[in-house]
Amino acid sequence: MGQGLSKNSPVQLELGKENYEALIERHGQWVRWRVASKCPCIKANTRQPDIHCKKCGGLGILYGYQKQATVSQTVMVCDSSGIIELDAAFIDCQLTRCYDNAGHIYENAKKTGPFVMLNAEKQPVKGVYVTVIMTAAVLKTVEHTHAESIGNGYYRVAGLRSSRTKTEGLYHTVPGDIEHIGTVRDTEGNTYEVGEIRQDCIFIKDLPQVPPKTLLIEQVQYIPPFTFVILNQNLSKSDAQVMQDNNGDAILTFPYTFDVSADDVITVLSGTYTQKSVVPKKDAEYDVIPAYFVDEIVKCSGTERDYTQGVDFILCGTNYLKWLCDDQPEDGEGYAITYKVYPTYKVVKAIPQIRTSENQRMPKKAVIKLYDTYGEARGLNRK
Ligand SMILES: [Zn+2]
């Protein structure tokens, strides 16, 4: 237990910025966060989704991501230049609004890199605090990078992994999720078409007999993993109560810049558990594995023989299997798989926060429940 985080400590009830950072340091986990929204196939009169909907697989929910986050920094004016400097982390953020502690709004303020020119008729004097509200894009862009072959048509795109070696238990790196790829070329200038996307890996269609080892990639857009806190013990009394009231499994704590809300999906990327299922071979392009996010298929046994990942089939998206071999199971035939799954939670309820002032940017909380116990493992989740 870190200092200030003990069971009976009052700071748990009032989680300020510093305590939140300590909490992240101790218990922060890499997660993949997907935002739920209603599929347009839901009929207004019955409120039921179309069970044949191709977009949502009949689930009525589509998963996306939060496009922008609102961020801010408060800086003390230290000279009469009318220019203030923000932290490097805010270089690419768009300016929304700018005001000082006397309530003056800087209507003509302009932001260039880390600098904000206040452009006021009367510049603020030394010692005045100016708050700059900005929007930050959640989607990141890499202009040029490369991808290395990992076999069987898959290439791993470089530079999309996050690491936090400082934090206990987080020594590994985790990939972001590719949302868009511009162009893919080999060193000779031939272009390739991207098929499936799985985290930071892309499947290349129609590769030549001797596939290139390296591909050059332009304009990759990806969502980096998030660091959130998931706790189910040592909770404050009120958190434990709200978790119990909503039949949840844990409490999620996340930065104020994000709007995690009901039905969103949180996948923990720092560990897996193993489970077994019998999957019926469908008369379709893919078979769906009954788990939200599959890391790896360890064993796959049909009635005739065992199949090998990467040779006989590939794992695509987050939970579907695509057959490659000719002697695949017959349509309707079941095959047994043993596979590793990332623990995935669904948000049951966002816990309302009391905001005392705009400057107090408190972390937010939500009640979450393990997806497997939620009874909705049928969703096809290609991205
Ligand atoms: Zn739909």
PDB file of N, CA, C and O in Angstrom, residues 26 28 45 47 63 84 122 125 142 168 171 194 198 233 245 266 271 333 353 365 372 380:
ATOM      1  N   ARG A  26       0.849   2.899  -8.787  1.00  0.00           N
ATOM      2  CA  ARG A  26       0.712   1.624  -8.079  1.00  0.00           C
ATOM      3  C   ARG A  26      -0.150   0.619  -8.838  1.00  0.00           C
ATOM      4  O   ARG A  26       0.184  -0.545  -8.944  1.00  0.00           O
ATOM      5  N   GLY A  28      -2.049   1.353 -11.920  1.00  0.00           N
ATOM      6  CA  GLY A  28      -2.419   1.664 -13.303  1.00  0.00           C
ATOM      7  C   GLY A  28      -2.207   0.469 -14.224  1.00  0.00           C
ATOM      8  O   GLY A  28      -1.251  -0.271 -14.070  1.00  0.00           O
ATOM      9  N   ASN A  45     -39.731   2.513 -32.455  1.00  0.00           N
ATOM     10  CA  ASN A  45     -40.929   2.087 -31.724  1.00  0.00           C
ATOM     11  C   ASN A  45     -40.657   0.936 -30.749  1.00  0.00           C
ATOM     12  O   ASN A  45     -41.108   0.954 -29.609  1.00  0.00           O
ATOM     13  N   ARG A  47     -37.493  -0.250 -29.899  1.00  0.00           N
ATOM     14  CA  ARG A  47     -36.167  -0.095 -29.282  1.00  0.00           C
ATOM     15  C   ARG A  47     -35.336  -1.374 -29.390  1.00  0.00           C
ATOM     16  O   ARG A  47     -34.413  -1.607 -28.612  1.00  0.00           O
ATOM     17  N   TYR A  63     -19.012  -0.044 -31.537  1.00  0.00           N
ATOM     18  CA  TYR A  63     -17.895   0.404 -30.706  1.00  0.00           C
ATOM     19  C   TYR A  63     -16.967   1.323 -31.473  1.00  0.00           C
ATOM     20  O   TYR A  63     -16.546   1.004 -32.582  1.00  0.00           O
ATOM     21  N   ILE A  84       2.467  33.318 -22.869  1.00  0.00           N
ATOM     22  CA  ILE A  84       2.704  32.309 -21.837  1.00  0.00           C
ATOM     23  C   ILE A  84       3.123  31.007 -22.494  1.00  0.00           C
ATOM     24  O   ILE A  84       2.763  30.738 -23.645  1.00  0.00           O
ATOM     25  N   LYS A 122      -5.019  45.103 -22.594  1.00  0.00           N
ATOM     26  CA  LYS A 122      -4.219  45.328 -21.380  1.00  0.00           C
ATOM     27  C   LYS A 122      -3.633  43.970 -20.982  1.00  0.00           C
ATOM     28  O   LYS A 122      -4.373  43.062 -20.569  1.00  0.00           O
ATOM     29  N   VAL A 125      -0.650  41.295 -15.662  1.00  0.00           N
ATOM     30  CA  VAL A 125       0.610  41.578 -14.958  1.00  0.00           C
ATOM     31  C   VAL A 125       1.201  40.296 -14.370  1.00  0.00           C
ATOM     32  O   VAL A 125       0.511  39.272 -14.239  1.00  0.00           O
ATOM     33  N   VAL A 142       1.099   8.782 -37.290  1.00  0.00           N
ATOM     34  CA  VAL A 142       2.521   8.607 -37.580  1.00  0.00           C
ATOM     35  C   VAL A 142       2.656   8.786 -39.083  1.00  0.00           C
ATOM     36  O   VAL A 142       2.005   8.081 -39.856  1.00  0.00           O
ATOM     37  N   GLU A 168       5.251  -0.554 -11.562  1.00  0.00           N
ATOM     38  CA  GLU A 168       5.343  -1.941 -11.136  1.00  0.00           C
ATOM     39  C   GLU A 168       4.436  -2.842 -11.987  1.00  0.00           C
ATOM     40  O   GLU A 168       3.261  -2.533 -12.176  1.00  0.00           O
ATOM     41  N   TYR A 171       6.202  -3.793 -17.175  1.00  0.00           N
ATOM     42  CA  TYR A 171       7.496  -3.733 -17.851  1.00  0.00           C
ATOM     43  C   TYR A 171       7.383  -4.010 -19.350  1.00  0.00           C
ATOM     44  O   TYR A 171       8.268  -3.720 -20.109  1.00  0.00           O
ATOM     45  N   VAL A 194      -4.200  -3.507 -47.818  1.00  0.00           N
ATOM     46  CA  VAL A 194      -4.321  -4.003 -46.446  1.00  0.00           C
ATOM     47  C   VAL A 194      -5.651  -4.736 -46.279  1.00  0.00           C
ATOM     48  O   VAL A 194      -6.695  -4.245 -46.695  1.00  0.00           O
ATOM     49  N   ARG A 198      -5.257  -6.071 -36.906  1.00  0.00           N
ATOM     50  CA  ARG A 198      -5.349  -6.597 -35.553  1.00  0.00           C
ATOM     51  C   ARG A 198      -4.344  -5.858 -34.691  1.00  0.00           C
ATOM     52  O   ARG A 198      -3.145  -6.048 -34.838  1.00  0.00           O
ATOM     53  N   GLN A 233     -10.749  -4.048  -4.383  1.00  0.00           N
ATOM     54  CA  GLN A 233     -10.602  -4.106  -2.928  1.00  0.00           C
ATOM     55  C   GLN A 233      -9.969  -2.816  -2.421  1.00  0.00           C
ATOM     56  O   GLN A 233      -9.510  -2.003  -3.220  1.00  0.00           O
ATOM     57  N   ASP A 245     -24.314  -1.980  -5.139  1.00  0.00           N
ATOM     58  CA  ASP A 245     -25.655  -1.593  -5.586  1.00  0.00           C
ATOM     59  C   ASP A 245     -25.872  -1.890  -7.071  1.00  0.00           C
ATOM     60  O   ASP A 245     -26.986  -2.163  -7.507  1.00  0.00           O
ATOM     61  N   ILE A 266     -13.857  -2.089 -21.567  1.00  0.00           N
ATOM     62  CA  ILE A 266     -12.488  -1.873 -21.104  1.00  0.00           C
ATOM     63  C   ILE A 266     -11.771  -3.235 -21.112  1.00  0.00           C
ATOM     64  O   ILE A 266     -12.169  -4.149 -20.393  1.00  0.00           O
ATOM     65  N   GLY A 271      -2.493  -8.820 -18.921  1.00  0.00           N
ATOM     66  CA  GLY A 271      -2.489 -10.225 -18.521  1.00  0.00           C
ATOM     67  C   GLY A 271      -3.601 -10.984 -19.218  1.00  0.00           C
ATOM     68  O   GLY A 271      -4.559 -10.376 -19.677  1.00  0.00           O
ATOM     69  N   GLU A 333     -19.729 -28.363 -38.342  1.00  0.00           N
ATOM     70  CA  GLU A 333     -18.951 -29.241 -37.465  1.00  0.00           C
ATOM     71  C   GLU A 333     -18.305 -28.408 -36.346  1.00  0.00           C
ATOM     72  O   GLU A 333     -17.841 -27.305 -36.590  1.00  0.00           O
ATOM     73  N   GLN A 353     -19.925  12.732 -10.558  1.00  0.00           N
ATOM     74  CA  GLN A 353     -18.908  13.456  -9.806  1.00  0.00           C
ATOM     75  C   GLN A 353     -19.422  14.834  -9.445  1.00  0.00           C
ATOM     76  O   GLN A 353     -20.145  15.455 -10.215  1.00  0.00           O
ATOM     77  N   LYS A 365     -14.894   8.140 -12.025  1.00  0.00           N
ATOM     78  CA  LYS A 365     -15.029   6.718 -11.687  1.00  0.00           C
ATOM     79  C   LYS A 365     -16.247   6.088 -12.341  1.00  0.00           C
ATOM     80  O   LYS A 365     -17.212   6.788 -12.670  1.00  0.00           O
ATOM     81  N   ASP A 372     -17.522 -11.594 -19.291  1.00  0.00           N
ATOM     82  CA  ASP A 372     -17.969 -12.988 -19.330  1.00  0.00           C
ATOM     83  C   ASP A 372     -19.197 -13.230 -18.478  1.00  0.00           C
ATOM     84  O   ASP A 372     -19.999 -14.101 -18.761  1.00  0.00           O
ATOM     85  N   LEU A 380     -19.764  -9.465 -32.610  1.00  0.00           N
ATOM     86  CA  LEU A 380     -18.642  -9.538 -33.532  1.00  0.00           C
ATOM     87  C   LEU A 380     -17.931  -8.214 -33.434  1.00  0.00           C
ATOM     88  O   LEU A 380     -18.537  -7.172 -33.568  1.00  0.00           O
TER      89      LEU A 380
END
